[in-house]
CSV table of C-alpha atoms and ligand atoms in Angstrom, one decimal:
chain,number,residue,atom,x,y,z
A,1,MET,CA,-0.1,0.0,-0.3
A,2,LEU,CA,2.6,2.3,1.1
A,3,ARG,CA,4.9,1.4,-2.4
A,4,GLU,CA,1.6,2.3,-4.0
A,5,LEU,CA,1.2,5.8,-2.8
A,6,GLY,CA,4.8,6.6,-3.9
A,7,PHE,CA,6.5,5.9,-0.4
A,8,GLU,CA,10.4,4.1,-1.3
A,9,ILE,CA,11.0,1.2,1.5
A,10,GLU,CA,13.8,-0.5,1.9
A,11,ALA,CA,13.1,-4.5,2.7
A,12,LYS,CA,16.3,-5.7,5.1
A,13,HIS,CA,15.9,-9.6,6.0
A,14,SER,CA,15.3,-10.2,9.8
A,15,LEU,CA,15.8,-6.5,10.6
A,16,GLY,CA,11.9,-5.2,9.4
A,17,TYR,CA,11.2,-2.2,6.9
A,18,ARG,CA,12.8,1.0,6.7
A,19,LEU,CA,11.0,4.2,5.6
A,20,VAL,CA,14.3,5.9,2.5
A,21,ALA,CA,11.9,8.2,1.1
A,22,THR,CA,8.1,9.9,1.6
A,23,PRO,CA,6.8,11.4,-1.7
A,24,ASP,CA,5.6,14.5,-1.4
A,25,LEU,CA,1.8,13.5,-1.6
A,26,LEU,CA,-1.0,15.2,0.5
A,27,LEU,CA,-2.0,12.9,2.7
A,28,SER,CA,-5.2,14.1,4.7
A,29,SER,CA,-3.8,13.7,7.9
A,30,GLU,CA,-1.1,15.8,7.4
A,31,ILE,CA,-3.1,18.9,5.4
A,32,GLU,CA,-4.8,18.8,8.5
A,33,SER,CA,-2.4,19.1,11.0
A,34,GLY,CA,-0.8,22.1,11.9
A,35,LEU,CA,-3.5,24.2,9.6
A,36,ASN,CA,-4.9,27.2,11.5
A,37,CYS,CA,-8.2,28.0,10.1
A,38,GLN,CA,-11.5,28.7,11.9
A,39,LEU,CA,-13.4,27.5,9.3
A,40,ILE,CA,-11.4,25.9,6.2
A,41,GLY,CA,-10.2,22.2,7.0
A,42,GLN,CA,-12.0,21.2,9.4
A,43,SER,CA,-12.3,17.6,7.0
A,44,VAL,CA,-9.5,16.9,4.8
A,45,VAL,CA,-10.6,14.5,1.9
A,46,SER,CA,-7.4,13.8,-0.4
A,47,LEU,CA,-7.2,11.1,-2.6
A,48,ALA,CA,-4.5,9.7,-5.4
A,49,GLU,CA,-7.1,9.8,-8.2
A,50,THR,CA,-10.3,11.2,-8.7
A,51,ASP,CA,-12.5,12.5,-11.9
A,52,SER,CA,-12.5,16.1,-10.2
A,53,THR,CA,-12.0,17.6,-7.1
A,54,ASN,CA,-15.4,19.3,-8.1
A,55,ALA,CA,-17.3,16.4,-8.8
A,56,LEU,CA,-16.4,14.6,-5.5
A,57,ALA,CA,-17.2,18.2,-3.9
A,58,ARG,CA,-20.2,18.2,-5.0
A,59,ARG,CA,-21.0,14.8,-4.4
A,60,LEU,CA,-20.5,14.8,-0.1
A,61,GLY,CA,-22.1,18.1,-0.2
A,62,GLU,CA,-25.7,16.4,-1.3
A,63,GLU,CA,-24.5,14.0,1.3
A,64,GLY,CA,-24.2,16.9,4.0
A,65,ALA,CA,-20.2,17.5,4.7
A,66,LEU,CA,-19.8,20.4,6.8
A,67,GLU,CA,-18.7,23.7,5.5
A,68,GLY,CA,-15.5,23.8,5.4
A,69,THR,CA,-14.4,20.4,4.2
A,70,VAL,CA,-11.7,19.9,1.6
A,71,VAL,CA,-11.1,17.9,-1.1
A,72,VAL,CA,-7.4,17.1,-3.1
A,73,ALA,CA,-6.5,14.8,-5.5
A,74,ASP,CA,-2.9,13.8,-7.0
A,75,ARG,CA,-4.3,13.7,-10.0
A,76,GLN,CA,-8.2,14.1,-12.0
A,77,SER,CA,-9.0,12.0,-14.7
A,78,THR,CA,-11.5,14.8,-16.7
A,79,GLY,CA,-10.6,17.9,-14.5
A,80,ARG,CA,-12.9,20.6,-15.3
A,81,GLY,CA,-12.0,24.0,-16.4
A,82,ARG,CA,-15.5,26.3,-17.6
A,83,LEU,CA,-17.8,25.6,-20.2
A,84,GLY,CA,-17.1,21.6,-20.5
A,85,ARG,CA,-13.2,23.2,-21.1
A,86,ARG,CA,-10.6,20.1,-19.8
A,87,TRP,CA,-8.3,21.0,-17.1
A,88,GLU,CA,-5.0,18.8,-18.0
A,89,SER,CA,-4.1,17.5,-14.1
A,90,PRO,CA,-0.8,15.2,-14.7
A,91,PRO,CA,-0.2,13.1,-11.2
A,92,GLY,CA,2.7,14.1,-8.7
A,93,VAL,CA,3.2,18.0,-9.7
A,94,ASN,CA,0.2,20.3,-8.9
A,95,LEU,CA,-2.0,21.3,-7.2
A,96,TYR,CA,-6.3,20.4,-8.0
A,97,CYS,CA,-8.4,21.0,-4.2
A,98,SER,CA,-12.1,22.6,-4.2
A,99,ILE,CA,-13.2,23.5,-1.2
A,100,LEU,CA,-17.1,23.1,-0.1
A,101,LEU,CA,-18.8,27.0,1.8
A,102,ARG,CA,-22.2,27.4,3.2
A,103,PRO,CA,-22.6,30.8,3.5
A,104,GLU,CA,-25.8,32.7,4.0
A,105,ILE,CA,-25.8,35.1,1.4
A,106,PRO,CA,-28.6,35.7,-1.4
A,107,VAL,CA,-28.0,33.6,-4.8
A,108,GLN,CA,-26.8,36.1,-6.9
A,109,GLN,CA,-23.5,37.2,-4.5
A,110,ALA,CA,-22.4,33.8,-5.0
A,111,PRO,CA,-19.7,35.0,-8.1
A,112,GLN,CA,-17.9,36.8,-5.5
A,113,LEU,CA,-16.8,34.3,-3.5
A,114,THR,CA,-14.4,33.7,-6.9
A,115,PHE,CA,-12.5,36.5,-5.9
A,116,LEU,CA,-11.6,35.1,-2.8
A,117,SER,CA,-9.9,32.3,-4.3
A,118,ALA,CA,-7.7,34.6,-7.0
A,119,VAL,CA,-6.8,36.7,-4.2
A,120,ALA,CA,-5.8,34.0,-1.9
A,121,VAL,CA,-3.9,31.8,-4.4
A,122,VAL,CA,-2.1,34.9,-5.8
A,123,GLU,CA,-0.9,36.2,-2.3
A,124,THR,CA,0.6,32.5,-1.5
A,125,LEU,CA,2.7,32.6,-5.1
A,126,GLN,CA,4.3,35.6,-3.7
A,127,GLU,CA,4.6,34.6,0.3
A,128,VAL,CA,5.5,30.9,-0.5
A,129,CYS,CA,7.1,31.1,-4.5
A,130,HIS,CA,7.9,34.9,-4.2
A,131,LEU,CA,6.5,34.6,-7.4
A,132,SER,CA,4.2,37.8,-8.9
A,133,ALA,CA,1.2,36.8,-10.5
A,134,ASP,CA,-2.0,38.8,-11.8
A,135,VAL,CA,-5.5,37.9,-11.3
A,136,LYS,CA,-7.6,38.1,-15.0
A,137,TRP,CA,-11.0,38.3,-14.9
A,138,PRO,CA,-13.3,36.3,-14.2
A,139,ASN,CA,-11.6,33.3,-12.8
A,140,ASP,CA,-7.4,32.9,-14.4
A,141,ILE,CA,-3.8,33.9,-12.5
A,142,LEU,CA,-1.7,34.7,-14.8
A,143,VAL,CA,2.0,35.5,-14.6
A,144,GLY,CA,3.5,37.6,-17.4
A,145,GLY,CA,0.4,37.1,-19.3
A,146,ALA,CA,0.5,33.2,-18.9
A,147,LYS,CA,-1.4,30.8,-17.1
A,148,ILE,CA,-0.3,29.6,-14.0
A,149,SER,CA,-3.9,28.5,-11.9
A,150,GLY,CA,-7.5,28.9,-12.8
A,151,LEU,CA,-10.6,28.7,-10.6
A,152,LEU,CA,-14.1,27.2,-11.1
A,153,ASN,CA,-16.6,27.4,-8.9
A,154,GLU,CA,-20.0,25.5,-9.1
A,155,MET,CA,-22.9,26.3,-6.7
A,156,ASN,CA,-26.0,23.9,-5.5
A,157,ALA,CA,-29.0,26.0,-4.8
A,158,GLU,CA,-32.8,26.9,-4.8
A,159,THR,CA,-34.3,30.2,-6.4
A,160,GLU,CA,-33.3,31.8,-2.8
A,161,GLN,CA,-31.3,29.7,-1.0
A,162,ILE,CA,-27.4,28.5,-1.5
A,163,HIS,CA,-27.1,25.1,-0.1
A,164,PHE,CA,-22.9,25.2,-1.2
A,165,VAL,CA,-20.6,26.7,-3.4
A,166,ILE,CA,-17.7,25.0,-4.3
A,167,LEU,CA,-14.8,26.3,-5.0
A,168,GLY,CA,-12.4,24.7,-7.2
A,169,VAL,CA,-8.7,25.6,-7.5
A,170,GLY,CA,-5.9,24.0,-10.1
A,171,VAL,CA,-2.0,26.1,-9.2
A,172,ASN,CA,0.0,24.6,-12.1
A,173,LEU,CA,3.2,24.0,-9.2
A,174,ASN,CA,6.0,21.7,-10.7
A,175,MET,CA,4.5,21.1,-14.0
A,176,THR,CA,7.0,20.7,-17.1
A,177,ASP,CA,7.2,22.1,-20.1
A,178,THR,CA,6.7,17.8,-21.3
A,179,GLN,CA,3.5,18.0,-19.3
A,180,PHE,CA,1.7,20.6,-21.2
A,181,PRO,CA,-0.3,19.3,-23.6
A,182,ASP,CA,0.9,20.6,-27.7
A,183,VAL,CA,-2.4,23.0,-27.4
A,184,LEU,CA,-4.2,25.4,-25.4
A,185,ASN,CA,-6.1,28.3,-26.3
A,186,TYR,CA,-3.4,30.2,-24.1
A,187,PRO,CA,0.4,30.1,-23.1
A,188,ALA,CA,0.7,28.5,-19.5
A,189,THR,CA,3.4,28.2,-16.7
A,190,SER,CA,4.2,26.6,-13.7
A,191,VAL,CA,5.8,27.8,-10.4
A,192,LEU,CA,8.6,25.0,-11.6
A,193,LEU,CA,8.8,27.0,-14.8
A,194,GLU,CA,8.9,30.3,-13.7
A,195,THR,CA,11.3,30.0,-10.9
A,196,GLY,CA,13.2,27.7,-11.8
A,197,GLU,CA,12.7,26.0,-8.1
A,198,SER,CA,10.7,22.9,-7.1
A,199,VAL,CA,7.3,24.3,-4.9
A,200,ASP,CA,6.2,22.5,-1.4
A,201,ARG,CA,2.4,21.2,-2.5
A,202,LEU,CA,2.1,20.1,1.3
A,203,ILE,CA,3.3,23.7,2.0
A,204,PHE,CA,1.1,25.4,-0.6
A,205,LEU,CA,-1.9,24.3,0.0
A,206,GLN,CA,-1.5,24.8,3.6
A,207,ALA,CA,-0.5,28.5,3.3
A,208,PHE,CA,-3.7,28.6,0.9
A,209,LEU,CA,-6.0,27.3,3.0
A,210,GLN,CA,-5.1,29.4,6.3
A,211,ARG,CA,-5.5,32.9,3.6
A,212,LEU,CA,-8.4,31.9,2.7
A,213,ASP,CA,-10.1,31.3,5.9
A,214,LEU,CA,-9.0,34.3,7.2
A,215,TYR,CA,-10.6,36.4,4.1
A,216,TYR,CA,-13.9,34.1,4.1
A,217,THR,CA,-14.3,34.9,7.7
A,218,GLU,CA,-13.6,38.6,6.5
A,219,PHE,CA,-16.2,38.0,3.7
A,220,LEU,CA,-18.8,37.1,6.2
A,221,GLU,CA,-18.6,39.8,9.0
A,222,GLU,CA,-18.0,42.4,6.6
A,223,GLY,CA,-19.2,41.4,2.4
A,224,PHE,CA,-17.4,41.4,-0.4
A,225,SER,CA,-15.2,45.0,0.2
A,226,PRO,CA,-12.1,44.5,1.4
A,227,VAL,CA,-11.7,41.6,-1.1
A,228,ARG,CA,-13.1,43.4,-4.3
A,229,ARG,CA,-10.1,46.5,-3.2
A,230,ARG,CA,-7.6,43.5,-3.1
A,231,TRP,CA,-8.8,42.2,-7.0
A,232,GLU,CA,-8.9,45.5,-8.1
A,233,LYS,CA,-5.4,46.1,-6.8
A,234,LEU,CA,-4.3,42.4,-8.4
A,235,CYS,CA,-5.7,42.8,-11.4
A,236,ASN,CA,-3.5,44.9,-14.5
A,237,MET,CA,-6.1,45.3,-16.6
A,238,MET,CA,-7.9,47.9,-14.6
A,239,ASN,CA,-7.4,50.9,-16.7
A,240,MET,CA,-6.7,49.5,-19.5
A,241,GLN,CA,-9.2,49.0,-23.0
A,242,VAL,CA,-10.0,45.3,-23.6
A,243,GLU,CA,-12.5,43.6,-25.3
A,244,VAL,CA,-14.2,41.3,-24.2
A,245,ASN,CA,-15.5,38.2,-26.2
A,246,GLN,CA,-19.5,36.7,-25.0
A,247,GLY,CA,-19.9,34.1,-27.2
A,248,GLY,CA,-22.2,35.8,-29.5
A,249,GLY,CA,-20.7,38.9,-30.6
A,250,SER,CA,-17.4,41.5,-28.3
A,251,LEU,CA,-17.8,44.6,-26.7
A,252,ARG,CA,-14.9,47.4,-26.0
A,253,GLY,CA,-14.4,49.3,-23.1
A,254,THR,CA,-11.9,49.9,-20.6
A,255,VAL,CA,-11.9,47.9,-17.4
A,256,VAL,CA,-13.1,50.2,-14.7
A,257,GLY,CA,-13.3,47.9,-11.7
A,258,LEU,CA,-16.1,44.9,-10.0
A,259,ASP,CA,-19.1,46.2,-9.1
A,260,ALA,CA,-20.6,44.7,-5.7
A,261,GLU,CA,-21.7,41.6,-7.5
A,262,GLY,CA,-18.4,40.2,-9.3
A,263,ALA,CA,-20.0,41.4,-12.6
A,264,LEU,CA,-16.6,43.4,-14.2
A,265,ARG,CA,-17.5,47.0,-14.8
A,266,LEU,CA,-16.2,48.5,-18.8
A,267,GLN,CA,-17.1,51.6,-19.7
A,268,LEU,CA,-17.9,51.9,-23.2
A,269,ASP,CA,-16.2,55.0,-26.0
A,270,ASN,CA,-20.0,56.7,-25.2
A,271,GLY,CA,-19.5,56.8,-21.0
A,272,GLN,CA,-21.8,54.3,-20.3
A,273,VAL,CA,-20.8,51.6,-18.1
A,274,GLU,CA,-21.5,47.5,-18.4
A,275,ARG,CA,-22.1,45.5,-16.3
A,276,ILE,CA,-20.3,42.1,-17.8
A,277,LEU,CA,-20.8,38.7,-16.7
A,278,ALA,CA,-19.8,36.3,-18.0
A,279,GLY,CA,-16.8,36.1,-20.9
A,280,ASP,CA,-13.8,36.5,-21.8
A,281,ILE,CA,-11.4,39.6,-22.1
A,282,ARG,CA,-8.4,40.8,-23.8
A,283,PRO,CA,-6.5,43.8,-23.5
A,284,VAL,CA,-6.9,45.7,-26.8
A,285,LYS,CA,-3.5,46.3,-28.9
A,286,ILE,CA,-3.6,49.8,-30.3
B,1,BT5,C1,-10.1,27.2,-16.2
B,1,BT5,O1,-11.6,26.8,-16.8
B,1,BT5,O2,-9.4,27.6,-15.5
B,1,BT5,C2,-10.5,26.3,-14.4
B,1,BT5,C3,-9.8,25.3,-13.7
B,1,BT5,C4,-10.0,24.9,-12.3
B,1,BT5,C5,-9.6,23.8,-12.2
B,1,BT5,C6,-9.5,22.9,-10.8
B,1,BT5,S1,-8.3,22.2,-10.7
B,1,BT5,C7,-9.3,21.5,-9.1
B,1,BT5,C8,-11.3,21.9,-9.9
B,1,BT5,N1,-11.3,20.5,-9.8
B,1,BT5,C9,-11.3,20.5,-11.5
B,1,BT5,O3,-11.9,19.3,-11.8
B,1,BT5,N2,-11.5,21.7,-11.7
B,1,BT5,C10,-11.0,22.6,-10.6
B,1,BT5,P1,-11.3,27.6,-17.9
B,1,BT5,O4,-11.2,29.2,-18.0
B,1,BT5,O5,-12.4,27.3,-19.5
B,1,BT5,O6,-10.3,27.3,-18.7
B,1,BT5,C11,-9.4,25.8,-19.2
B,1,BT5,C12,-8.6,26.3,-20.3
B,1,BT5,O7,-7.4,26.4,-20.0
B,1,BT5,C13,-8.5,25.0,-20.9
B,1,BT5,O8,-9.3,25.0,-22.9
B,1,BT5,C14,-6.8,24.8,-21.6
B,1,BT5,O9,-6.3,25.7,-23.2
B,1,BT5,C15,-5.8,25.8,-20.4
B,1,BT5,N3,-6.0,24.5,-19.2
B,1,BT5,C16,-6.0,23.5,-19.3
B,1,BT5,N4,-5.6,22.7,-18.4
B,1,BT5,C17,-4.5,23.6,-18.0
B,1,BT5,C18,-3.8,24.1,-16.9
B,1,BT5,N5,-3.5,22.7,-16.3
B,1,BT5,N6,-2.4,25.1,-16.6
B,1,BT5,C19,-2.6,26.2,-17.6
B,1,BT5,N7,-3.8,25.9,-18.7
B,1,BT5,C20,-5.0,24.5,-18.9
C-alpha cells in the first residue's frame, strides 16, 4: 500500500522495513495537522486519483458534508474548466483542490467568492514561491500573460437559497514543459518553469487554505468590499482597453473595476458603464 502511494521502502531480511523516502504526497492527516483555520479544513479528503475534485466535493455536499470540507487529489482523470473545457491534471506535480462552503448569502452574491480564491492564490504564490502573479477576470491567475492557475466555482442552490458553493482551484506548481499539451487556448506556465525551483505542495496548500480562511471569515463579517479592493489592486487590466468576447459577439471598453456582485465594470466609448457577467477578456493592442 505504501509503495503504491509512492513511498520508497527498503526491506532487509530479519530487520524489517525502513522508510527511505516519503513522496511529495498530500495526505489528509498531514494537511490537517498544523492547519490554523477557523472554518476551512475541518474535514480534509485527499485521494490519489478522482475524476474531478469539484465533482467529488459536490457529491459530498449533497450528502451533507461540513462547511469547510477540502477535497484534494494527486491526479484528476477529467479535471474541468469552464464551459465543458478540460483542465490538464497530471499526477505528482500540481495542486487540484476544491473547498465546500455554505455561506448564508443571497444566491446572486455567490460569484463574489471566486474573487476570494483568486486573491488567496496570488498572495500564496507571492508568500511561498516569491512569484508575482496577477488576476484576470473572471477566474484566471497569470504570470507574464501565461496561465498558472484556474478557478472553477460551482453552486448548488434553489431560487432563494444557497445549499453550498464549491471553490475549485488548480495551480500549476511543479509541472514541466512536456506535461502541457501541445495546443492550449492561451500560453500556460508553472511555478517551476517561472522560478526554476520546485514547490512543496503541502506547504503551498496549507498557506493557501489559511489565507482563504482569513478572507472567508472577513467576507462573512464585512462583505465583499475588502476582497474587491484587493482583487482590483492585483488586476493589471484595470484602466486598460479590452475586448470582451461573449460567445455571440464582442464588446470593447475600459476596465473600471468590479461591481458589488462581482461583475466586471466596462466603460464603453460613449461613457456608459456595462456590467459584464460572463465572457473572456483580452487587452486590445493599440
Ligand atoms: C479554468 O477554466 O481555468 C478553471 C480550471 C479549474 C481547475 C480546478 S482543478 C480542481 C478543480 N476540479 C476541477 O475539475 N476543476 C477545478 P477555463 O477558464 O475554462 O480554462 C480552461 C482552459 O485552460 C483550457 O481550455 C486550456 O486551454 C487551458 N488549460 C487546461 N489545463 C491547463 C493547465 N493545467 N494550466 C494552464 N492552462 C490550462
